[in-house]
Short mmCIF file of C-alpha atoms and ligand atoms in Angstrom, two decimals:
data_model
loop_
_atom_site.label_atom_id
_atom_site.label_comp_id
_atom_site.label_asym_id
_atom_site.label_seq_id
_atom_site.Cartn_x
_atom_site.Cartn_y
_atom_site.Cartn_z
CA MET A 1 0.16 -0.12 0.16
CA ASN A 2 1.17 3.26 -0.96
CA LYS A 3 3.21 4.88 2.19
CA GLU A 4 2.06 8.25 1.86
CA ARG A 5 -1.66 7.30 2.30
CA LYS A 6 -3.09 9.53 4.95
CA VAL A 7 -6.25 8.28 6.59
CA ILE A 8 -8.36 9.86 9.32
CA ASP A 9 -9.04 7.19 11.65
CA ILE A 10 -12.44 6.04 13.15
CA GLN A 11 -11.03 7.45 16.75
CA GLN A 12 -10.71 10.85 14.99
CA ILE A 13 -13.82 11.10 13.61
CA LYS A 14 -14.97 9.83 17.16
CA ALA A 15 -13.70 12.63 18.72
CA GLN A 16 -15.43 15.04 16.06
CA GLU A 17 -18.92 13.18 17.06
CA GLN A 18 -17.90 14.17 20.74
CA ILE A 19 -18.08 17.74 19.69
CA CYS A 20 -21.04 17.17 17.86
CA ALA A 21 -22.60 16.19 21.38
CA ARG A 22 -21.46 19.26 23.13
CA ILE A 23 -22.30 21.45 20.27
CA PHE A 24 -26.01 19.76 20.62
CA GLU A 25 -26.02 20.50 24.18
CA GLN A 26 -25.46 23.91 23.84
CA VAL A 27 -27.54 24.83 20.85
CA THR A 28 -30.90 22.48 21.81
CA ASP A 29 -30.61 24.16 25.53
CA GLY A 30 -34.16 24.64 26.58
CA GLY A 31 -35.81 22.21 24.20
CA ARG A 32 -34.96 24.48 21.22
CA ARG A 33 -34.65 22.89 17.75
CA PRO A 34 -32.02 24.93 15.64
CA LEU A 35 -32.03 24.99 11.99
CA ALA A 36 -29.14 24.96 9.36
CA MET A 37 -29.43 25.40 5.51
CA VAL A 38 -26.96 23.78 3.25
CA ASP A 39 -26.77 24.74 -0.24
CA THR A 40 -24.52 22.96 -2.90
CA TYR A 41 -23.18 23.91 -6.00
CA GLY A 42 -21.12 21.93 -8.52
CA CYS A 43 -20.77 17.82 -8.95
CA GLN A 44 -22.12 14.94 -7.70
CA GLN A 45 -19.14 14.54 -4.99
CA ASN A 46 -20.24 17.90 -3.75
CA GLU A 47 -23.44 16.69 -3.25
CA ALA A 48 -22.18 13.78 -1.36
CA ASP A 49 -19.85 16.01 0.58
CA SER A 50 -22.75 18.07 1.66
CA GLU A 51 -24.60 14.64 2.81
CA LYS A 52 -21.63 14.42 5.36
CA ILE A 53 -22.09 17.92 6.53
CA ARG A 54 -25.87 17.53 7.18
CA GLY A 55 -24.92 14.17 8.88
CA TYR A 56 -22.72 15.96 11.11
CA LEU A 57 -25.44 18.84 11.84
CA ALA A 58 -27.74 16.57 12.29
CA GLU A 59 -25.97 15.00 15.03
CA MET A 60 -25.48 18.56 16.53
CA GLY A 61 -29.27 18.44 16.94
CA TYR A 62 -29.92 20.67 13.61
CA GLY A 63 -33.04 20.45 11.36
CA PHE A 64 -33.22 21.53 8.03
CA THR A 65 -34.58 24.75 6.11
CA GLN A 66 -34.43 26.25 2.91
CA ASP A 67 -35.06 29.57 4.27
CA GLU A 68 -31.86 31.79 4.92
CA PHE A 69 -33.80 33.97 7.38
CA GLN A 70 -34.77 31.10 9.54
CA ALA A 71 -31.51 29.25 9.52
CA ASP A 72 -28.96 29.55 12.40
CA VAL A 73 -26.18 28.07 10.45
CA ILE A 74 -25.89 28.39 6.83
CA VAL A 75 -23.04 26.18 4.77
CA ILE A 76 -22.47 26.95 1.28
CA ASN A 77 -20.37 23.92 -0.27
CA THR A 78 -18.98 25.74 -3.55
CA CYS A 79 -17.40 24.67 -6.86
CA ALA A 80 -14.27 25.94 -8.79
CA VAL A 81 -14.78 24.22 -12.40
CA ARG A 82 -15.97 27.56 -13.68
CA GLU A 83 -15.92 30.99 -12.95
CA HIS A 84 -19.73 31.30 -13.71
CA ALA A 85 -20.42 28.97 -10.68
CA GLU A 86 -17.80 31.11 -8.37
CA MET A 87 -19.72 34.32 -9.63
CA ARG A 88 -23.04 32.96 -8.50
CA VAL A 89 -21.67 31.88 -4.99
CA LEU A 90 -20.44 35.33 -4.26
CA GLY A 91 -23.42 37.38 -5.56
CA ASN A 92 -25.44 34.61 -2.95
CA VAL A 93 -23.03 34.86 -0.25
CA GLY A 94 -23.16 39.11 -0.58
CA ALA A 95 -26.84 38.63 -0.01
CA LEU A 96 -26.26 36.68 2.96
CA ASN A 97 -25.98 40.19 4.69
CA HIS A 98 -29.81 40.41 5.16
CA SER A 99 -30.46 37.48 6.75
CA LYS A 100 -27.50 38.15 8.92
CA LYS A 101 -28.57 41.61 9.84
CA ASN A 102 -32.02 39.87 10.90
CA LYS A 103 -30.39 37.26 12.96
CA PRO A 104 -26.99 38.46 14.18
CA GLN A 105 -25.99 35.00 15.87
CA GLN A 106 -26.15 33.53 12.53
CA ILE A 107 -23.25 31.50 11.44
CA ILE A 108 -22.14 31.47 7.74
CA ALA A 109 -19.80 29.24 6.66
CA VAL A 110 -18.18 28.67 2.95
CA CYS A 111 -16.66 25.40 2.18
CA GLY A 112 -15.69 23.23 -0.94
CA CYS A 113 -13.45 23.67 -3.75
CA MET A 114 -13.49 27.30 -4.46
CA VAL A 115 -12.67 28.32 -1.28
CA GLN A 116 -9.46 25.72 -1.56
CA GLN A 117 -7.93 28.44 -3.91
CA GLN A 118 -6.15 30.58 -1.72
CA HIS A 119 -7.09 33.81 -3.95
CA MET A 120 -10.66 32.98 -3.20
CA ALA A 121 -9.90 32.46 0.37
CA GLU A 122 -8.39 35.86 0.62
CA LYS A 123 -11.21 37.60 -1.03
CA ILE A 124 -13.77 36.41 1.28
CA LYS A 125 -11.65 37.08 4.32
CA LYS A 126 -11.30 40.82 2.89
CA SER A 127 -14.64 41.51 1.12
CA TYR A 128 -17.07 39.26 2.77
CA PRO A 129 -16.86 39.86 6.50
CA VAL A 130 -20.39 38.15 6.87
CA VAL A 131 -18.72 34.94 6.49
CA ASP A 132 -17.77 33.35 9.87
CA LEU A 133 -16.00 30.12 8.71
CA VAL A 134 -14.04 28.90 5.42
CA PHE A 135 -12.81 25.47 4.91
CA GLY A 136 -11.51 23.55 2.19
CA PRO A 137 -12.67 20.01 1.17
CA HIS A 138 -9.70 18.45 2.99
CA GLU A 139 -10.89 19.84 6.16
CA LEU A 140 -14.57 18.57 5.97
CA TRP A 141 -14.02 15.84 8.27
CA ARG A 142 -13.23 18.26 11.18
CA PHE A 143 -16.06 20.53 10.36
CA PRO A 144 -17.52 20.05 13.92
CA GLU A 145 -14.21 21.40 15.67
CA LEU A 146 -14.04 24.18 13.34
CA LEU A 147 -17.46 25.45 13.91
CA GLU A 148 -17.22 24.87 17.89
CA GLN A 149 -14.35 27.08 17.51
CA VAL A 150 -16.26 29.97 15.59
CA MET A 151 -18.98 29.34 18.44
CA THR A 152 -16.86 29.59 21.36
CA ARG A 153 -14.23 31.96 20.34
CA HIS A 154 -16.20 34.36 18.41
CA LYS A 155 -13.48 34.70 15.93
CA ARG A 156 -13.64 33.96 12.14
CA VAL A 157 -12.21 30.77 11.02
CA PHE A 158 -10.33 29.76 8.00
CA ALA A 159 -9.11 26.21 7.22
CA THR A 160 -7.76 25.91 3.87
CA GLU A 161 -4.13 24.28 3.99
CA ASN A 162 -3.06 23.00 1.06
CA SER A 163 -2.87 19.00 1.11
CA ASN A 164 -2.79 16.31 -1.11
CA GLY A 165 -5.78 15.07 0.98
CA ALA A 166 -6.86 11.88 2.94
CA VAL A 167 -9.20 9.14 3.26
CA ALA A 168 -11.86 9.46 6.20
CA GLU A 169 -14.15 6.56 7.28
CA GLY A 170 -16.84 6.65 9.36
CA ILE A 171 -18.35 10.22 8.91
CA PRO A 172 -21.99 10.27 9.47
CA LEU A 173 -24.00 10.83 6.55
CA ARG A 174 -27.64 12.28 6.14
CA ARG A 175 -28.75 11.32 2.51
CA ASP A 176 -31.30 13.53 0.41
CA GLY A 177 -33.45 10.59 -1.23
CA LYS A 178 -34.67 7.25 -0.28
CA VAL A 179 -34.13 5.64 -3.66
CA LYS A 180 -30.93 7.16 -5.22
CA ALA A 181 -27.70 7.19 -3.35
CA TRP A 182 -24.29 8.71 -3.83
CA LEU A 183 -21.32 6.07 -2.88
CA SER A 184 -17.94 7.95 -3.22
CA ILE A 185 -15.23 5.19 -3.86
CA MET A 186 -12.32 7.78 -4.43
CA TYR A 187 -11.20 11.32 -3.96
CA GLY A 188 -8.97 13.47 -5.95
CA CYS A 189 -7.56 13.22 -9.09
CA ASN A 190 -3.98 12.78 -10.66
CA ASN A 191 -4.44 13.80 -14.63
CA PHE A 192 -4.04 17.48 -14.54
CA CYS A 193 -5.70 18.29 -17.78
CA SER A 194 -4.61 21.69 -18.51
CA TYR A 195 -7.67 23.64 -18.34
CA CYS A 196 -9.05 22.18 -14.99
CA ILE A 197 -8.66 23.20 -11.15
CA VAL A 198 -9.86 20.15 -9.55
CA PRO A 199 -6.52 18.26 -8.87
CA TYR A 200 -5.26 21.49 -7.11
CA VAL A 201 -8.31 21.81 -5.14
CA ARG A 202 -8.87 18.03 -4.26
CA GLY A 203 -5.68 16.59 -4.08
CA ARG A 204 -4.11 13.36 -5.47
CA GLU A 205 -6.06 10.31 -6.13
CA ARG A 206 -6.94 8.39 -2.84
CA SER A 207 -8.89 5.00 -3.23
CA ARG A 208 -11.37 3.92 -0.28
CA LEU A 209 -10.59 0.37 0.47
CA PRO A 210 -13.02 -2.22 -1.11
CA GLU A 211 -14.49 -3.67 2.29
CA ASP A 212 -15.20 -0.25 3.29
CA ILE A 213 -17.08 0.69 -0.21
CA VAL A 214 -18.93 -2.90 -0.04
CA ARG A 215 -19.94 -2.47 3.15
CA GLU A 216 -21.36 0.89 2.55
CA ALA A 217 -23.33 -0.42 -0.69
CA ARG A 218 -24.73 -3.53 1.23
CA GLU A 219 -26.22 -1.38 4.13
CA LEU A 220 -27.80 1.08 1.39
CA VAL A 221 -29.21 -2.08 -0.52
CA GLU A 222 -30.57 -3.26 2.87
CA GLN A 223 -32.07 0.47 3.38
CA GLY A 224 -33.79 -0.06 0.33
CA TYR A 225 -31.84 2.12 -2.06
CA LYS A 226 -32.20 1.01 -5.65
CA ASP A 227 -30.07 3.13 -7.48
CA ILE A 228 -26.24 3.57 -6.34
CA THR A 229 -24.11 5.80 -8.12
CA LEU A 230 -20.17 4.86 -7.61
CA LEU A 231 -18.42 8.49 -7.75
CA GLY A 232 -14.76 9.54 -8.46
CA GLN A 233 -13.26 12.18 -10.60
CA ASN A 234 -12.02 9.15 -12.56
CA VAL A 235 -13.20 5.75 -11.40
CA ASN A 236 -11.24 3.82 -13.99
CA SER A 237 -8.00 4.50 -11.84
CA TYR A 238 -9.74 3.21 -8.66
CA GLY A 239 -7.40 1.14 -6.72
CA LYS A 240 -4.16 2.04 -8.48
CA ASP A 241 -2.87 3.79 -5.20
CA LEU A 242 -3.94 0.75 -3.25
CA ASP A 243 -2.04 -2.05 -4.57
CA CYS A 244 -4.66 -4.46 -3.34
CA GLY A 245 -5.51 -6.57 -6.61
CA VAL A 246 -8.72 -4.74 -6.89
CA ASP A 247 -9.32 -2.52 -9.79
CA PHE A 248 -12.47 -0.85 -10.68
CA SER A 249 -14.05 -3.65 -12.64
CA ASP A 250 -13.45 -6.08 -9.96
CA LEU A 251 -14.90 -3.51 -7.53
CA ILE A 252 -18.17 -3.35 -9.88
CA ARG A 253 -18.13 -7.36 -9.61
CA MET A 254 -18.19 -7.20 -5.61
CA ILE A 255 -21.05 -4.89 -5.45
CA ASN A 256 -22.91 -6.61 -8.10
CA ASP A 257 -22.67 -9.83 -5.62
CA ILE A 258 -24.53 -8.28 -2.86
CA PRO A 259 -28.02 -9.70 -3.10
CA GLY A 260 -31.29 -7.51 -4.00
CA ASP A 261 -32.66 -5.76 -6.91
CA PHE A 262 -30.69 -2.67 -7.44
CA LEU A 263 -28.77 -0.51 -10.00
CA ILE A 264 -24.99 0.17 -10.13
CA ARG A 265 -24.02 3.69 -12.05
CA PHE A 266 -20.79 5.28 -11.93
CA MET A 267 -19.08 8.37 -12.98
CA THR A 268 -16.98 9.77 -14.21
CA SER A 269 -14.66 7.75 -16.55
CA HIS A 270 -11.45 9.22 -18.17
CA PRO A 271 -11.06 7.73 -21.89
CA LYS A 272 -7.29 6.88 -21.39
CA ASP A 273 -8.39 4.61 -18.69
CA ALA A 274 -11.44 2.80 -19.76
CA THR A 275 -10.50 -0.64 -20.53
CA GLU A 276 -12.07 -3.76 -22.27
CA LYS A 277 -12.35 -5.46 -19.16
CA LEU A 278 -14.54 -2.72 -17.76
CA PHE A 279 -16.71 -2.99 -20.62
CA GLN A 280 -16.96 -6.76 -20.52
CA THR A 281 -17.68 -6.27 -16.75
CA MET A 282 -20.32 -3.76 -17.11
CA ALA A 283 -21.92 -6.24 -19.65
CA ALA A 284 -21.34 -9.16 -17.61
CA CYS A 285 -22.93 -7.84 -14.36
CA GLU A 286 -26.62 -7.87 -14.56
CA LYS A 287 -27.08 -5.31 -11.79
CA CYS A 288 -24.62 -2.69 -13.70
CA ALA A 289 -26.71 0.18 -15.73
CA HIS A 290 -25.41 0.07 -19.15
CA HIS A 291 -24.56 3.89 -19.15
CA ILE A 292 -20.77 5.59 -19.25
CA HIS A 293 -20.28 8.88 -18.94
CA LEU A 294 -17.05 9.47 -20.98
CA PRO A 295 -16.05 13.10 -21.37
CA VAL A 296 -14.25 13.63 -24.76
CA GLN A 297 -13.67 17.25 -24.13
CA SER A 298 -12.45 17.89 -27.90
CA GLY A 299 -12.63 16.00 -31.12
CA SER A 300 -9.47 17.93 -32.42
CA ASP A 301 -6.28 15.84 -31.67
CA ARG A 302 -4.22 19.11 -31.63
CA ILE A 303 -6.57 20.23 -28.75
CA LEU A 304 -6.81 16.94 -27.08
CA LYS A 305 -2.91 17.15 -26.89
CA VAL A 306 -2.70 20.41 -25.30
CA MET A 307 -5.41 19.77 -22.95
CA ASN A 308 -3.17 16.60 -21.81
CA ARG A 309 -5.86 14.44 -22.35
CA ASN A 310 -3.27 11.66 -23.18
CA TYR A 311 -5.71 9.92 -26.00
CA ASP A 312 -6.57 11.11 -29.52
CA SER A 313 -9.80 11.29 -31.27
CA ALA A 314 -9.52 7.67 -33.10
CA LYS A 315 -8.74 6.20 -29.83
CA TYR A 316 -11.73 7.43 -28.22
CA ILE A 317 -14.02 6.39 -31.32
CA ARG A 318 -12.69 2.79 -31.02
CA GLN A 319 -13.38 2.88 -27.29
CA ALA A 320 -17.17 3.71 -28.05
CA GLU A 321 -17.24 1.10 -30.88
CA LEU A 322 -15.73 -1.79 -28.43
CA ALA A 323 -18.03 -0.66 -25.71
CA ARG A 324 -20.99 -0.82 -28.02
CA SER A 325 -20.06 -4.11 -29.43
CA TYR A 326 -20.39 -5.66 -25.82
CA MET A 327 -23.68 -3.77 -24.83
CA PRO A 328 -25.76 -2.88 -27.93
CA ASP A 329 -27.90 -0.46 -25.91
CA LEU A 330 -25.10 1.39 -24.10
CA VAL A 331 -26.22 4.73 -23.51
CA ILE A 332 -23.02 7.09 -23.90
CA THR A 333 -22.79 10.63 -22.19
CA THR A 334 -20.20 13.07 -22.69
CA ASP A 335 -18.47 16.46 -21.78
CA ILE A 336 -17.03 19.10 -24.24
CA ILE A 337 -15.38 22.31 -23.73
CA VAL A 338 -15.82 24.74 -26.59
CA GLY A 339 -13.21 27.57 -26.80
CA PHE A 340 -10.29 26.19 -25.11
CA PRO A 341 -7.28 28.67 -25.79
CA GLY A 342 -6.20 28.66 -29.44
CA GLU A 343 -9.16 26.51 -30.41
CA THR A 344 -9.72 27.12 -34.26
CA GLU A 345 -12.46 26.68 -36.70
CA GLU A 346 -10.91 23.36 -37.86
CA ASP A 347 -10.53 22.09 -34.42
CA PHE A 348 -13.96 22.87 -33.87
CA GLU A 349 -15.13 21.21 -36.90
CA ASP A 350 -13.52 18.00 -35.84
CA THR A 351 -15.30 18.28 -32.47
CA ILE A 352 -18.52 18.13 -34.61
CA ARG A 353 -17.42 15.48 -36.87
CA LEU A 354 -16.45 13.45 -33.76
CA CYS A 355 -20.29 13.85 -32.08
CA GLU A 356 -21.76 12.72 -35.42
CA LYS A 357 -19.66 9.89 -35.64
CA VAL A 358 -20.12 8.86 -32.12
CA ARG A 359 -23.54 10.22 -31.67
CA PHE A 360 -24.01 10.90 -27.99
CA ASP A 361 -27.50 10.25 -26.00
CA ALA A 362 -26.53 13.49 -24.35
CA MET A 363 -23.65 15.97 -24.22
CA PHE A 364 -22.92 18.59 -21.51
CA THR A 365 -21.50 21.47 -23.18
CA PHE A 366 -19.37 24.51 -21.42
CA ILE A 367 -17.64 27.35 -22.76
CA TYR A 368 -13.74 27.35 -21.81
CA SER A 369 -13.28 29.34 -18.40
CA LYS A 370 -10.01 30.55 -17.31
CA ARG A 371 -8.85 29.09 -14.05
CA VAL A 372 -6.31 30.86 -12.28
CA GLY A 373 -3.32 28.52 -11.73
CA THR A 374 -3.72 25.92 -14.48
CA PRO A 375 -1.31 25.69 -17.29
CA ALA A 376 -4.12 26.65 -20.05
CA ALA A 377 -4.60 30.25 -18.27
CA SER A 378 -1.33 31.33 -19.57
CA MET A 379 -1.87 29.85 -23.36
CA PRO A 380 -2.81 32.75 -25.89
CA ASP A 381 -6.30 32.80 -26.55
CA PRO A 382 -7.01 35.08 -29.51
CA TYR A 383 -10.76 34.53 -30.28
CA THR A 384 -13.61 36.38 -29.03
CA ARG A 385 -16.12 35.56 -26.58
CA GLU A 386 -18.77 35.72 -29.63
CA ASP A 387 -16.77 33.35 -31.76
CA LYS A 388 -16.94 30.88 -28.87
CA GLN A 389 -20.79 31.23 -28.47
CA LYS A 390 -21.30 30.74 -32.05
CA HIS A 391 -19.56 27.48 -31.76
CA PHE A 392 -21.23 26.78 -28.35
CA ASP A 393 -24.74 27.72 -29.95
CA ARG A 394 -23.91 25.15 -33.01
CA LEU A 395 -22.62 22.31 -30.91
CA MET A 396 -25.91 22.50 -29.12
CA GLU A 397 -27.70 22.19 -31.99
CA VAL A 398 -25.94 19.31 -33.07
CA SER A 399 -26.43 17.56 -29.45
CA ASN A 400 -30.15 18.60 -29.28
CA ARG A 401 -30.55 17.08 -32.82
CA ILE A 402 -28.78 13.99 -32.03
CA SER A 403 -30.38 13.20 -28.57
CA ALA A 404 -33.79 14.09 -30.33
CA GLU A 405 -33.11 11.37 -32.92
CA LYS A 406 -32.17 8.86 -30.37
CA HIS A 407 -34.84 9.24 -28.03
CA LYS A 408 -36.84 8.56 -31.23
CA GLU A 409 -35.69 5.06 -31.40
CA TYR A 410 -37.25 4.34 -27.86
CA GLU A 411 -40.59 5.18 -29.20
CA GLY A 412 -43.17 1.91 -29.19
CA LYS A 413 -40.41 -0.15 -27.23
CA SER A 414 -40.79 -1.32 -23.69
CA PHE A 415 -38.42 -0.61 -21.19
CA ARG A 416 -37.83 -1.51 -17.43
CA VAL A 417 -37.37 1.69 -15.41
CA LEU A 418 -37.25 2.59 -11.72
CA VAL A 419 -39.56 5.17 -10.45
CA ASP A 420 -37.40 7.78 -8.64
CA GLY A 421 -39.96 10.76 -7.83
CA GLU A 422 -42.98 12.74 -8.09
CA THR A 423 -42.84 15.81 -10.46
CA GLY A 424 -45.67 17.81 -9.05
CA LYS A 425 -47.57 17.88 -12.40
CA ASP A 426 -50.80 16.54 -13.22
CA GLU A 427 -50.21 15.00 -16.34
CA TYR A 428 -46.96 13.24 -15.99
CA ASN A 429 -46.95 13.16 -12.37
CA LEU A 430 -43.92 10.39 -11.72
CA SER A 431 -40.28 10.63 -13.38
CA SER A 432 -38.32 7.49 -13.67
CA ARG A 433 -34.97 6.49 -15.33
CA THR A 434 -34.15 3.71 -17.94
CA ASN A 435 -31.32 1.28 -17.19
CA GLY A 436 -29.16 3.41 -19.25
CA GLY A 437 -30.23 6.54 -17.29
CA ARG A 438 -32.56 8.32 -19.63
CA LEU A 439 -35.46 10.58 -18.16
CA VAL A 440 -39.22 8.93 -18.37
CA HIS A 441 -42.06 10.76 -17.54
CA LEU A 442 -45.14 8.82 -16.59
CA LYS A 443 -48.70 8.93 -14.98
CA GLY A 444 -49.19 6.33 -12.14
CA ASP A 445 -49.65 5.85 -8.35
CA PRO A 446 -47.00 7.68 -6.27
CA ALA A 447 -46.57 4.54 -4.22
CA LEU A 448 -44.93 3.39 -7.31
CA VAL A 449 -41.80 5.33 -6.18
CA GLY A 450 -38.70 3.40 -5.39
CA GLN A 451 -40.07 0.64 -7.60
CA PHE A 452 -38.97 -0.72 -11.02
CA VAL A 453 -41.81 -1.23 -13.45
CA LYS A 454 -41.83 -1.89 -17.09
CA VAL A 455 -43.27 0.81 -19.27
CA LYS A 456 -44.13 1.60 -23.07
CA ILE A 457 -42.54 4.60 -24.46
CA THR A 458 -45.10 7.00 -26.53
CA ALA A 459 -43.52 10.03 -27.11
CA SER A 460 -40.19 11.58 -26.86
CA ASN A 461 -38.35 15.04 -27.29
CA THR A 462 -34.72 16.05 -26.94
CA TRP A 463 -34.62 15.94 -22.94
CA ALA A 464 -36.70 13.17 -22.00
CA LEU A 465 -39.32 10.27 -22.87
CA TYR A 466 -42.53 9.89 -21.99
CA GLY A 467 -44.34 6.52 -21.42
CA GLU A 468 -47.28 4.13 -20.00
CA ILE A 469 -47.03 1.82 -17.37
CA GLU A 470 -47.57 -1.69 -18.70
CA ASN A 471 -49.57 -4.31 -16.78
CA GLY A 472 -47.55 -7.58 -15.50
N1 5AD B 501 -13.79 25.36 -18.39
C1 5AD B 501 -14.81 24.80 -18.71
N2 5AD B 501 -15.35 23.72 -18.71
C2 5AD B 501 -14.62 23.16 -17.59
N3 5AD B 501 -14.75 21.48 -17.19
C3 5AD B 501 -13.39 21.48 -16.38
N4 5AD B 501 -12.81 22.62 -16.29
C4 5AD B 501 -13.08 23.40 -17.04
C5 5AD B 501 -12.84 24.72 -17.67
N5 5AD B 501 -11.57 25.38 -17.07
C6 5AD B 501 -15.73 20.85 -17.63
C7 5AD B 501 -15.12 19.53 -18.30
C8 5AD B 501 -15.55 18.50 -17.18
C9 5AD B 501 -16.41 19.10 -16.47
C10 5AD B 501 -16.79 18.82 -15.49
O1 5AD B 501 -16.28 20.63 -16.64
O2 5AD B 501 -15.84 19.28 -19.51
O3 5AD B 501 -15.32 17.23 -17.63
FE1 SF4 B 502 -9.99 17.55 -14.05
FE2 SF4 B 502 -9.14 16.12 -15.90
FE3 SF4 B 502 -9.03 15.30 -13.72
FE4 SF4 B 502 -11.31 15.39 -14.73
S1 SF4 B 502 -9.75 14.11 -15.23
S2 SF4 B 502 -11.33 16.07 -12.58
S3 SF4 B 502 -11.31 16.96 -16.31
S4 SF4 B 502 -7.96 17.11 -14.20
#
């Protein structure tokens, strides 16, 4: 095992839980029920982190609210991947002046990737005095200790030390839903794609031990969860830091062996590490969803090289074909960045060509956003925002057309779907997902939430399918 692997052991988490108990005594004094609000930006990993923050807050006696004027504690869990998300966070944090004026004892915490960047932590220190506590992803495991410092010392606390990161087991979790669950299998990223801030703020790849993951998956199945998503920035390199002979495919098999009717999903996969063994495993494991989110980022070999992605478009296309040869019904989704520094008309046409060739079921498209400290931030970027927007709009058109065409192919056919929630609408009151993760709107009894049902697809558009529940 990697000697540098840093583990926050269970005793350290127990010590945090004792702090939770102390805070409980203090904040529930006189039988009062204090309230907390946790607001999450960004990716699924952040959603999973917020479930830990809520877990700790619940142990401290807090109930939950969405109303900042009611909250005694507000935690904003931030994202740093693009500037737009940071601007939204700063705007919303600034607006909390009003709630704090109303409730001067209110504690406001900002955590997550954005504040792990030192210039952002500084900005909050200087320009947002309303914020009492700032902590990065590496300090999340000791949130109770940090919160207690704010409560007892009445001083602002900043905990954003740079770190390669650790693995912490045993943090209490309060999950959002009853049907779908996030399960983090690893943290951090080693890839250093030239545009991406993630490796700088989330540290190096650290895998959780297979036995800890399988135990958590078994608990989820026993609690009735039907849709488990294994999370990591690059799940395909799971286990490489452990040297324990279990790779990502082996992990899928171990979870597939847990008795029960449930689905295994995962994200995100890096094309440089997706192997034939993975596709074989996905095809062989009956609980593994036939969906892969495989971000291509660009179809231009020149751009892929400067992005430091370590594959070319031909390799990507071969992988998609190989994966579909094992699973003809495989849903492939992707991420694409438009307007990477120096991306020319020709580079962009290569991306369009790749999309027409692979025919993604859905694409998540982003305009390049400059991130301080990444190599791409100092690359020449002569094209205007308007040029980039034009490309972005054109790519969206291609993406929407292909998604609509792919969805059309579902019409008239029957599929097993998992009903995952109510929509609040009359006509189609239930939402569900196919095995491949496509959204299906249905009409039916709300008691079906959490159950697998068979549906016939009757209509579709770019974004969703519409179906009728079949009897028997
Ligand atoms: N600008 C735009 N998009 C980015 N992504 C990551 N970094 C940036 C950036 N600097 C996109 C990538 C990644 C997704 C999560 O966000 O497409 O796959
Ligand atoms: Fe960022 Fe690349 Fe790591 Fe994904 S694989 S988190 S894009 S550095």
